[in-house]
Amino acid sequence: MTREAAQEFPALRRDVERVIGTLTREEWMMDSACAGWRIRDVVAHMAANAHEAIDPIPEPEGAPPLPSNRERQHDVRVDRRRNRSIEEILEEFHTYVPLFEQKLLAQQEEPQASVPVTIPTLGTYPTHALANAQVFDYFCHLRHDILRPYGPVDPTPAARALEPVSQAALYAAVQWMMWGLPQMQGSLLDETVTAPVTFEFTGAGASVWTVSRCMDGGLSTGEGDFGAVRVISDASAFVAWGTTRRPWVDHCKIDGRQELAVPLLDALDIV
């Protein structure tokens, strides 16, 4: 179970609210570090996700069906909000995100918690893990797409001052990424793992995971140190380079035979 993820989400939601409540009109229109999205688009994405989880919007009459790819679905929903005012985006965010937060907490209770949910092109997870997905999403979008040093928004004004992210929150984000790693890229990624690769994450979110090739095909991930080579990285940085926002070579140290880890690191692109 991942109750900690659902318990950490409210603090991340408040961090997002704190920052977006201070943005100037110019900052809303800046390009974020999420390719193709401005700051307003990132917030619109968060609002749209919450809205769809609570009260799905019927597809517009005559509109083409949503793409099967989950990431392209996000793009379509953001595109549909491009003509909305900032005030409308904020209204949707403030209306539906608190309700979404309550839903994530409720999904930690059995029997719903263990019900499998398939996310198109991203894999199948127990329902309780959706809280981890949102912790990952909000942390990544705020700390890596909106705020400097990777995003464009200055985090130093006192009104935007944030506490350091907690161990529990970043651990929940890392969990989501490691659960998704075997499912999100298919056989292309499988071919890069010729021996078990251990990831040691440091700082907040500290944990040790090993990625292995399964005898019957595919990959598996689990906590523990039983790899033939070790990749060492700050956990927060992993959120950036593991999603290809930043080059892994700037953030990773490889302890052992480089050729066992580099193909996996070069191919990895977690959503």
PDB file of C-alpha atoms in Angstrom:
ATOM      1  CA  MET A   1       0.000   0.000   0.000  1.00  0.00           C
ATOM      2  CA  THR A   2       1.102   3.577  -0.587  1.00  0.00           C
ATOM      3  CA  ARG A   3      -0.885   5.618   1.907  1.00  0.00           C
ATOM      4  CA  GLU A   4       2.140   7.875   2.309  1.00  0.00           C
ATOM      5  CA  ALA A   5       1.747   9.102  -1.264  1.00  0.00           C
ATOM      6  CA  ALA A   6      -1.855  10.149  -0.697  1.00  0.00           C
ATOM      7  CA  GLN A   7      -0.847  11.797   2.578  1.00  0.00           C
ATOM      8  CA  GLU A   8       1.965  13.731   0.869  1.00  0.00           C
ATOM      9  CA  PHE A   9      -0.132  14.968  -2.038  1.00  0.00           C
ATOM     10  CA  PRO A  10      -1.892  17.784  -0.091  1.00  0.00           C
ATOM     11  CA  ALA A  11       1.439  19.464   0.708  1.00  0.00           C
ATOM     12  CA  LEU A  12       2.483  19.320  -2.947  1.00  0.00           C
ATOM     13  CA  ARG A  13      -0.889  20.700  -4.017  1.00  0.00           C
ATOM     14  CA  ARG A  14      -0.457  23.602  -1.572  1.00  0.00           C
ATOM     15  CA  ASP A  15       3.035  24.258  -2.986  1.00  0.00           C
ATOM     16  CA  VAL A  16       1.591  24.509  -6.485  1.00  0.00           C
ATOM     17  CA  GLU A  17      -1.202  26.796  -5.263  1.00  0.00           C
ATOM     18  CA  ARG A  18       1.293  29.010  -3.463  1.00  0.00           C
ATOM     19  CA  VAL A  19       3.419  29.505  -6.557  1.00  0.00           C
ATOM     20  CA  ILE A  20       0.690  29.919  -9.163  1.00  0.00           C
ATOM     21  CA  GLY A  21      -1.080  32.399  -6.909  1.00  0.00           C
ATOM     22  CA  THR A  22       1.915  34.741  -7.259  1.00  0.00           C
ATOM     23  CA  LEU A  23       2.526  34.490 -11.017  1.00  0.00           C
ATOM     24  CA  THR A  24       2.479  37.629 -13.101  1.00  0.00           C
ATOM     25  CA  ARG A  25       0.707  37.726 -16.475  1.00  0.00           C
ATOM     26  CA  GLU A  26       4.101  37.588 -18.136  1.00  0.00           C
ATOM     27  CA  GLU A  27       5.125  34.509 -16.141  1.00  0.00           C
ATOM     28  CA  TRP A  28       1.904  32.658 -17.012  1.00  0.00           C
ATOM     29  CA  MET A  29       2.869  32.949 -20.688  1.00  0.00           C
ATOM     30  CA  MET A  30       6.488  31.808 -20.303  1.00  0.00           C
ATOM     31  CA  ASP A  31       7.630  28.550 -21.855  1.00  0.00           C
ATOM     32  CA  SER A  32       7.934  25.865 -19.177  1.00  0.00           C
ATOM     33  CA  ALA A  33      10.604  23.158 -19.162  1.00  0.00           C
ATOM     34  CA  CYS A  34       7.907  20.704 -20.292  1.00  0.00           C
ATOM     35  CA  ALA A  35       8.390  20.680 -24.054  1.00  0.00           C
ATOM     36  CA  GLY A  36       5.645  22.509 -25.922  1.00  0.00           C
ATOM     37  CA  TRP A  37       3.809  23.793 -22.857  1.00  0.00           C
ATOM     38  CA  ARG A  38       3.773  27.256 -21.353  1.00  0.00           C
ATOM     39  CA  ILE A  39       3.311  27.725 -17.619  1.00  0.00           C
ATOM     40  CA  ARG A  40      -0.433  28.229 -18.188  1.00  0.00           C
ATOM     41  CA  ASP A  41      -0.557  24.916 -20.083  1.00  0.00           C
ATOM     42  CA  VAL A  42       1.117  23.016 -17.237  1.00  0.00           C
ATOM     43  CA  VAL A  43      -1.482  24.334 -14.771  1.00  0.00           C
ATOM     44  CA  ALA A  44      -4.276  23.644 -17.266  1.00  0.00           C
ATOM     45  CA  HIS A  45      -3.028  20.050 -17.502  1.00  0.00           C
ATOM     46  CA  MET A  46      -3.216  19.613 -13.717  1.00  0.00           C
ATOM     47  CA  ALA A  47      -6.710  21.100 -13.662  1.00  0.00           C
ATOM     48  CA  ALA A  48      -7.858  18.938 -16.585  1.00  0.00           C
ATOM     49  CA  ASN A  49      -6.556  15.745 -14.972  1.00  0.00           C
ATOM     50  CA  ALA A  50      -8.437  16.491 -11.757  1.00  0.00           C
ATOM     51  CA  HIS A  51     -11.599  17.430 -13.659  1.00  0.00           C
ATOM     52  CA  GLU A  52     -11.533  14.190 -15.670  1.00  0.00           C
ATOM     53  CA  ALA A  53     -11.038  12.137 -12.502  1.00  0.00           C
ATOM     54  CA  ILE A  54     -14.034  13.724 -10.760  1.00  0.00           C
ATOM     55  CA  ASP A  55     -16.492  14.637 -13.519  1.00  0.00           C
ATOM     56  CA  PRO A  56     -15.407  13.503 -16.992  1.00  0.00           C
ATOM     57  CA  ILE A  57     -16.261  16.000 -19.711  1.00  0.00           C
ATOM     58  CA  PRO A  58     -18.191  14.548 -22.687  1.00  0.00           C
ATOM     59  CA  GLU A  59     -16.284  14.652 -25.939  1.00  0.00           C
ATOM     60  CA  PRO A  60     -17.344  17.586 -28.162  1.00  0.00           C
ATOM     61  CA  GLU A  61     -19.796  16.584 -30.870  1.00  0.00           C
ATOM     62  CA  GLY A  62     -17.980  15.728 -34.078  1.00  0.00           C
ATOM     63  CA  ALA A  63     -14.548  15.755 -32.415  1.00  0.00           C
ATOM     64  CA  PRO A  64     -12.128  12.980 -33.409  1.00  0.00           C
ATOM     65  CA  PRO A  65     -11.696  10.313 -30.748  1.00  0.00           C
ATOM     66  CA  LEU A  66      -9.017  10.893 -28.164  1.00  0.00           C
ATOM     67  CA  PRO A  67      -5.671   9.325 -29.050  1.00  0.00           C
ATOM     68  CA  SER A  68      -4.948   5.993 -27.373  1.00  0.00           C
ATOM     69  CA  ASN A  69      -1.591   7.285 -26.128  1.00  0.00           C
ATOM     70  CA  ARG A  70      -1.978   8.797 -22.651  1.00  0.00           C
ATOM     71  CA  GLU A  71       0.530  11.591 -23.253  1.00  0.00           C
ATOM     72  CA  ARG A  72      -1.249  12.630 -26.448  1.00  0.00           C
ATOM     73  CA  GLN A  73      -4.517  12.666 -24.496  1.00  0.00           C
ATOM     74  CA  HIS A  74      -2.923  15.216 -22.164  1.00  0.00           C
ATOM     75  CA  ASP A  75      -1.893  17.300 -25.174  1.00  0.00           C
ATOM     76  CA  VAL A  76      -5.442  17.273 -26.579  1.00  0.00           C
ATOM     77  CA  ARG A  77      -6.976  18.363 -23.265  1.00  0.00           C
ATOM     78  CA  VAL A  78      -4.430  21.159 -22.932  1.00  0.00           C
ATOM     79  CA  ASP A  79      -5.096  22.246 -26.525  1.00  0.00           C
ATOM     80  CA  ARG A  80      -8.817  22.487 -25.750  1.00  0.00           C
ATOM     81  CA  ARG A  81      -8.000  24.964 -22.980  1.00  0.00           C
ATOM     82  CA  ARG A  82      -5.684  27.263 -24.939  1.00  0.00           C
ATOM     83  CA  ASN A  83      -8.385  29.883 -25.453  1.00  0.00           C
ATOM     84  CA  ARG A  84      -9.386  29.967 -21.794  1.00  0.00           C
ATOM     85  CA  SER A  85      -8.420  32.888 -19.617  1.00  0.00           C
ATOM     86  CA  ILE A  86      -6.005  32.427 -16.747  1.00  0.00           C
ATOM     87  CA  GLU A  87      -8.931  33.042 -14.404  1.00  0.00           C
ATOM     88  CA  GLU A  88     -10.840  30.146 -15.984  1.00  0.00           C
ATOM     89  CA  ILE A  89      -7.835  27.842 -15.651  1.00  0.00           C
ATOM     90  CA  LEU A  90      -7.461  28.784 -11.993  1.00  0.00           C
ATOM     91  CA  GLU A  91     -11.178  28.270 -11.359  1.00  0.00           C
ATOM     92  CA  GLU A  92     -11.018  24.742 -12.764  1.00  0.00           C
ATOM     93  CA  PHE A  93      -7.873  24.010 -10.746  1.00  0.00           C
ATOM     94  CA  HIS A  94      -9.301  25.273  -7.455  1.00  0.00           C
ATOM     95  CA  THR A  95     -12.637  23.519  -8.044  1.00  0.00           C
ATOM     96  CA  TYR A  96     -11.456  20.037  -8.952  1.00  0.00           C
ATOM     97  CA  VAL A  97      -7.991  19.505  -7.443  1.00  0.00           C
ATOM     98  CA  PRO A  98      -9.263  19.488  -3.810  1.00  0.00           C
ATOM     99  CA  LEU A  99     -11.909  16.931  -4.815  1.00  0.00           C
ATOM    100  CA  PHE A 100      -9.234  14.882  -6.573  1.00  0.00           C
ATOM    101  CA  GLU A 101      -7.164  14.974  -3.400  1.00  0.00           C
ATOM    102  CA  GLN A 102     -10.068  13.492  -1.443  1.00  0.00           C
ATOM    103  CA  LYS A 103     -10.494  10.791  -4.075  1.00  0.00           C
ATOM    104  CA  LEU A 104      -6.822   9.812  -3.885  1.00  0.00           C
ATOM    105  CA  LEU A 105      -7.163   9.369  -0.126  1.00  0.00           C
ATOM    106  CA  ALA A 106     -10.332   7.295  -0.513  1.00  0.00           C
ATOM    107  CA  GLN A 107      -8.588   5.044  -3.053  1.00  0.00           C
ATOM    108  CA  GLN A 108      -6.203   3.840  -0.341  1.00  0.00           C
ATOM    109  CA  GLU A 109      -9.022   1.823   1.245  1.00  0.00           C
ATOM    110  CA  GLU A 110      -9.771  -1.767   0.316  1.00  0.00           C
ATOM    111  CA  PRO A 111     -11.277  -3.271  -1.714  1.00  0.00           C
ATOM    112  CA  GLN A 112     -10.750  -0.400  -4.177  1.00  0.00           C
ATOM    113  CA  ALA A 113      -7.077   0.035  -3.345  1.00  0.00           C
ATOM    114  CA  SER A 114      -6.050  -3.236  -4.987  1.00  0.00           C
ATOM    115  CA  VAL A 115      -8.271  -3.012  -8.072  1.00  0.00           C
ATOM    116  CA  PRO A 116      -6.032  -2.937 -11.184  1.00  0.00           C
ATOM    117  CA  VAL A 117      -6.270   0.149 -13.393  1.00  0.00           C
ATOM    118  CA  THR A 118      -4.858   0.223 -16.915  1.00  0.00           C
ATOM    119  CA  ILE A 119      -3.506   3.566 -18.115  1.00  0.00           C
ATOM    120  CA  PRO A 120      -3.337   3.567 -21.929  1.00  0.00           C
ATOM    121  CA  THR A 121       0.254   2.954 -23.119  1.00  0.00           C
ATOM    122  CA  LEU A 122       1.613   3.380 -19.569  1.00  0.00           C
ATOM    123  CA  GLY A 123       0.779   0.044 -17.962  1.00  0.00           C
ATOM    124  CA  THR A 124      -1.433  -1.499 -15.293  1.00  0.00           C
ATOM    125  CA  TYR A 125      -1.250  -0.535 -11.618  1.00  0.00           C
ATOM    126  CA  PRO A 126      -3.254  -1.080  -8.417  1.00  0.00           C
ATOM    127  CA  THR A 127      -5.609   1.832  -7.833  1.00  0.00           C
ATOM    128  CA  HIS A 128      -3.743   2.982  -4.718  1.00  0.00           C
ATOM    129  CA  ALA A 129      -0.664   3.676  -6.878  1.00  0.00           C
ATOM    130  CA  LEU A 130      -2.478   6.513  -8.661  1.00  0.00           C
ATOM    131  CA  ALA A 131      -1.598   8.662  -5.637  1.00  0.00           C
ATOM    132  CA  ASN A 132       2.078   8.037  -6.402  1.00  0.00           C
ATOM    133  CA  ALA A 133       1.491   9.105 -10.000  1.00  0.00           C
ATOM    134  CA  GLN A 134       0.071  12.429  -8.846  1.00  0.00           C
ATOM    135  CA  VAL A 135       2.854  13.057  -6.326  1.00  0.00           C
ATOM    136  CA  PHE A 136       5.314  12.485  -9.170  1.00  0.00           C
ATOM    137  CA  ASP A 137       3.311  14.719 -11.524  1.00  0.00           C
ATOM    138  CA  TYR A 138       2.954  17.682  -9.160  1.00  0.00           C
ATOM    139  CA  PHE A 139       6.535  17.528  -7.929  1.00  0.00           C
ATOM    140  CA  CYS A 140       7.925  17.250 -11.450  1.00  0.00           C
ATOM    141  CA  HIS A 141       5.790  20.011 -12.944  1.00  0.00           C
ATOM    142  CA  LEU A 142       6.384  22.460 -10.113  1.00  0.00           C
ATOM    143  CA  ARG A 143      10.022  21.869  -9.230  1.00  0.00           C
ATOM    144  CA  HIS A 144      11.353  20.949 -12.680  1.00  0.00           C
ATOM    145  CA  ASP A 145       9.023  22.561 -15.243  1.00  0.00           C
ATOM    146  CA  ILE A 146       7.877  25.796 -13.584  1.00  0.00           C
ATOM    147  CA  LEU A 147      10.543  26.890 -11.087  1.00  0.00           C
ATOM    148  CA  ARG A 148      14.189  27.598 -11.714  1.00  0.00           C
ATOM    149  CA  PRO A 149      16.839  26.337 -12.149  1.00  0.00           C
ATOM    150  CA  TYR A 150      15.203  24.249 -14.912  1.00  0.00           C
ATOM    151  CA  GLY A 151      11.943  26.161 -15.376  1.00  0.00           C
ATOM    152  CA  PRO A 152      11.672  29.914 -16.022  1.00  0.00           C
ATOM    153  CA  VAL A 153      10.024  31.172 -12.813  1.00  0.00           C
ATOM    154  CA  ASP A 154      12.107  32.797 -10.077  1.00  0.00           C
ATOM    155  CA  PRO A 155      11.486  30.914  -6.795  1.00  0.00           C
ATOM    156  CA  THR A 156      13.143  33.456  -4.498  1.00  0.00           C
ATOM    157  CA  PRO A 157      10.343  35.929  -3.662  1.00  0.00           C
ATOM    158  CA  ALA A 158       9.188  35.312  -0.101  1.00  0.00           C
ATOM    159  CA  ALA A 159       5.622  34.654  -1.259  1.00  0.00           C
ATOM    160  CA  ARG A 160       6.935  31.657  -3.232  1.00  0.00           C
ATOM    161  CA  ALA A 161       9.293  30.265  -0.614  1.00  0.00           C
ATOM    162  CA  LEU A 162       8.846  26.487  -0.381  1.00  0.00           C
ATOM    163  CA  GLU A 163      10.046  24.026   2.212  1.00  0.00           C
ATOM    164  CA  PRO A 164      12.425  21.327   0.974  1.00  0.00           C
ATOM    165  CA  VAL A 165      10.518  18.361  -0.403  1.00  0.00           C
ATOM    166  CA  SER A 166      10.053  15.545   2.099  1.00  0.00           C
ATOM    167  CA  GLN A 167      11.636  12.102   2.041  1.00  0.00           C
ATOM    168  CA  ALA A 168       8.177  10.528   1.832  1.00  0.00           C
ATOM    169  CA  ALA A 169       7.071  12.645  -1.134  1.00  0.00           C
ATOM    170  CA  LEU A 170      10.151  12.048  -3.247  1.00  0.00           C
ATOM    171  CA  TYR A 171      10.193   8.370  -2.313  1.00  0.00           C
ATOM    172  CA  ALA A 172       6.582   8.122  -3.551  1.00  0.00           C
ATOM    173  CA  ALA A 173       7.598   9.768  -6.838  1.00  0.00           C
ATOM    174  CA  VAL A 174      10.549   7.385  -7.235  1.00  0.00           C
ATOM    175  CA  GLN A 175       8.232   4.445  -6.529  1.00  0.00           C
ATOM    176  CA  TRP A 176       5.952   5.507  -9.378  1.00  0.00           C
ATOM    177  CA  MET A 177       8.875   5.848 -11.755  1.00  0.00           C
ATOM    178  CA  MET A 178      10.312   2.454 -10.866  1.00  0.00           C
ATOM    179  CA  TRP A 179       6.898   0.775 -11.077  1.00  0.00           C
ATOM    180  CA  GLY A 180       6.423   2.343 -14.496  1.00  0.00           C
ATOM    181  CA  LEU A 181       9.891   1.622 -15.842  1.00  0.00           C
ATOM    182  CA  PRO A 182       9.147  -1.993 -16.915  1.00  0.00           C
ATOM    183  CA  GLN A 183       5.820  -1.036 -18.530  1.00  0.00           C
ATOM    184  CA  MET A 184       6.158   2.270 -20.373  1.00  0.00           C
ATOM    185  CA  GLN A 185       8.628   1.553 -23.188  1.00  0.00           C
ATOM    186  CA  GLY A 186       8.181  -2.110 -24.031  1.00  0.00           C
ATOM    187  CA  SER A 187      10.744  -4.326 -25.680  1.00  0.00           C
ATOM    188  CA  LEU A 188      12.922  -1.415 -26.823  1.00  0.00           C
ATOM    189  CA  LEU A 189      13.955  -0.781 -23.226  1.00  0.00           C
ATOM    190  CA  ASP A 190      14.130  -4.499 -22.384  1.00  0.00           C
ATOM    191  CA  GLU A 191      16.934  -4.986 -24.893  1.00  0.00           C
ATOM    192  CA  THR A 192      19.148  -2.479 -23.065  1.00  0.00           C
ATOM    193  CA  VAL A 193      19.354  -4.560 -19.869  1.00  0.00           C
ATOM    194  CA  THR A 194      21.916  -7.325 -20.251  1.00  0.00           C
ATOM    195  CA  ALA A 195      22.701  -7.583 -16.529  1.00  0.00           C
ATOM    196  CA  PRO A 196      20.892  -6.292 -13.400  1.00  0.00           C
ATOM    197  CA  VAL A 197      21.393  -2.540 -12.894  1.00  0.00           C
ATOM    198  CA  THR A 198      21.130  -1.055  -9.392  1.00  0.00           C
ATOM    199  CA  PHE A 199      20.000   2.543  -8.884  1.00  0.00           C
ATOM    200  CA  GLU A 200      21.070   4.251  -5.667  1.00  0.00           C
ATOM    201  CA  PHE A 201      19.071   7.426  -5.054  1.00  0.00           C
ATOM    202  CA  THR A 202      20.407   9.898  -2.518  1.00  0.00           C
ATOM    203  CA  GLY A 203      19.018  12.922  -0.674  1.00  0.00           C
ATOM    204  CA  ALA A 204      15.290  13.179  -0.062  1.00  0.00           C
ATOM    205  CA  GLY A 205      13.719  10.072  -1.575  1.00  0.00           C
ATOM    206  CA  ALA A 206      16.800   7.997  -0.786  1.00  0.00           C
ATOM    207  CA  SER A 207      16.325   4.360  -1.750  1.00  0.00           C
ATOM    208  CA  VAL A 208      17.997   1.541  -3.675  1.00  0.00           C
ATOM    209  CA  TRP A 209      16.332  -0.285  -6.595  1.00  0.00           C
ATOM    210  CA  THR A 210      17.478  -2.920  -9.070  1.00  0.00           C
ATOM    211  CA  VAL A 211      16.239  -3.369 -12.638  1.00  0.00           C
ATOM    212  CA  SER A 212      16.505  -6.920 -13.980  1.00  0.00           C
ATOM    213  CA  ARG A 213      15.640  -8.807 -17.152  1.00  0.00           C
ATOM    214  CA  CYS A 214      12.989 -11.476 -16.589  1.00  0.00           C
ATOM    215  CA  MET A 215      13.565 -15.037 -17.783  1.00  0.00           C
ATOM    216  CA  ASP A 216      10.284 -14.996 -19.734  1.00  0.00           C
ATOM    217  CA  GLY A 217      10.830 -11.514 -21.196  1.00  0.00           C
ATOM    218  CA  GLY A 218      10.292  -7.995 -19.975  1.00  0.00           C
ATOM    219  CA  LEU A 219      11.851  -6.180 -17.053  1.00  0.00           C
ATOM    220  CA  SER A 220      11.226  -6.183 -13.322  1.00  0.00           C
ATOM    221  CA  THR A 221      12.121  -3.643 -10.659  1.00  0.00           C
ATOM    222  CA  GLY A 222      12.408  -4.128  -6.930  1.00  0.00           C
ATOM    223  CA  GLU A 223      14.002  -2.534  -3.923  1.00  0.00           C
ATOM    224  CA  GLY A 224      17.386  -3.955  -3.067  1.00  0.00           C
ATOM    225  CA  ASP A 225      21.004  -4.001  -4.167  1.00  0.00           C
ATOM    226  CA  PHE A 226      21.726  -6.990  -6.381  1.00  0.00           C
ATOM    227  CA  GLY A 227      22.919  -5.409  -9.611  1.00  0.00           C
ATOM    228  CA  ALA A 228      26.085  -6.006 -11.590  1.00  0.00           C
ATOM    229  CA  VAL A 229      26.593  -2.239 -11.856  1.00  0.00           C
ATOM    230  CA  ARG A 230      25.424   0.726  -9.768  1.00  0.00           C
ATOM    231  CA  VAL A 231      24.038   4.078 -10.935  1.00  0.00           C
ATOM    232  CA  ILE A 232      24.159   6.772  -8.228  1.00  0.00           C
ATOM    233  CA  SER A 233      22.003   9.887  -8.483  1.00  0.00           C
ATOM    234  CA  ASP A 234      20.157  12.401  -6.365  1.00  0.00           C
ATOM    235  CA  ALA A 235      16.479  11.343  -6.269  1.00  0.00           C
ATOM    236  CA  SER A 236      15.165  14.760  -7.279  1.00  0.00           C
ATOM    237  CA  ALA A 237      17.532  14.812 -10.245  1.00  0.00           C
ATOM    238  CA  PHE A 238      16.231  11.374 -11.260  1.00  0.00           C
ATOM    239  CA  VAL A 239      12.788  12.913 -11.738  1.00  0.00           C
ATOM    240  CA  ALA A 240      14.386  15.259 -14.289  1.00  0.00           C
ATOM    241  CA  TRP A 241      16.774  12.978 -16.155  1.00  0.00           C
ATOM    242  CA  GLY A 242      14.561   9.890 -15.896  1.00  0.00           C
ATOM    243  CA  THR A 243      11.938  11.809 -17.884  1.00  0.00           C
ATOM    244  CA  THR A 244      14.581  13.122 -20.338  1.00  0.00           C
ATOM    245  CA  ARG A 245      14.170  16.705 -19.127  1.00  0.00           C
ATOM    246  CA  ARG A 246      17.876  16.759 -18.329  1.00  0.00           C
ATOM    247  CA  PRO A 247      20.846  14.686 -19.606  1.00  0.00           C
ATOM    248  CA  TRP A 248      21.569  11.759 -17.315  1.00  0.00           C
ATOM    249  CA  VAL A 249      25.312  12.244 -17.790  1.00  0.00           C
ATOM    250  CA  ASP A 250      25.122  15.484 -15.792  1.00  0.00           C
ATOM    251  CA  HIS A 251      23.578  13.794 -12.756  1.00  0.00           C
ATOM    252  CA  CYS A 252      24.733  10.169 -12.566  1.00  0.00           C
ATOM    253  CA  LYS A 253      27.839   8.393 -11.380  1.00  0.00           C
ATOM    254  CA  ILE A 254      28.322   4.831 -12.624  1.00  0.00           C
ATOM    255  CA  ASP A 255      30.100   2.447 -10.269  1.00  0.00           C
ATOM    256  CA  GLY A 256      31.135  -0.602 -12.275  1.00  0.00           C
ATOM    257  CA  ARG A 257      31.174  -1.513 -15.933  1.00  0.00           C
ATOM    258  CA  GLN A 258      29.807   1.454 -17.863  1.00  0.00           C
ATOM    259  CA  GLU A 259      28.625  -0.649 -20.784  1.00  0.00           C
ATOM    260  CA  LEU A 260      26.121  -2.444 -18.540  1.00  0.00           C
ATOM    261  CA  ALA A 261      24.361   0.769 -17.503  1.00  0.00           C
ATOM    262  CA  VAL A 262      24.777   3.246 -20.382  1.00  0.00           C
ATOM    263  CA  PRO A 263      22.344   1.595 -22.866  1.00  0.00           C
ATOM    264  CA  LEU A 264      19.554   1.639 -20.260  1.00  0.00           C
ATOM    265  CA  LEU A 265      20.316   5.217 -19.236  1.00  0.00           C
ATOM    266  CA  ASP A 266      20.412   6.360 -22.868  1.00  0.00           C
ATOM    267  CA  ALA A 267      17.023   4.786 -23.645  1.00  0.00           C
ATOM    268  CA  LEU A 268      15.130   5.531 -20.424  1.00  0.00           C
ATOM    269  CA  ASP A 269      12.169   7.894 -20.811  1.00  0.00           C
ATOM    270  CA  ILE A 270       9.624   7.553 -17.990  1.00  0.00           C
ATOM    271  CA  VAL A 271       6.304   9.359 -18.333  1.00  0.00           C
TER     272      VAL A 271
END
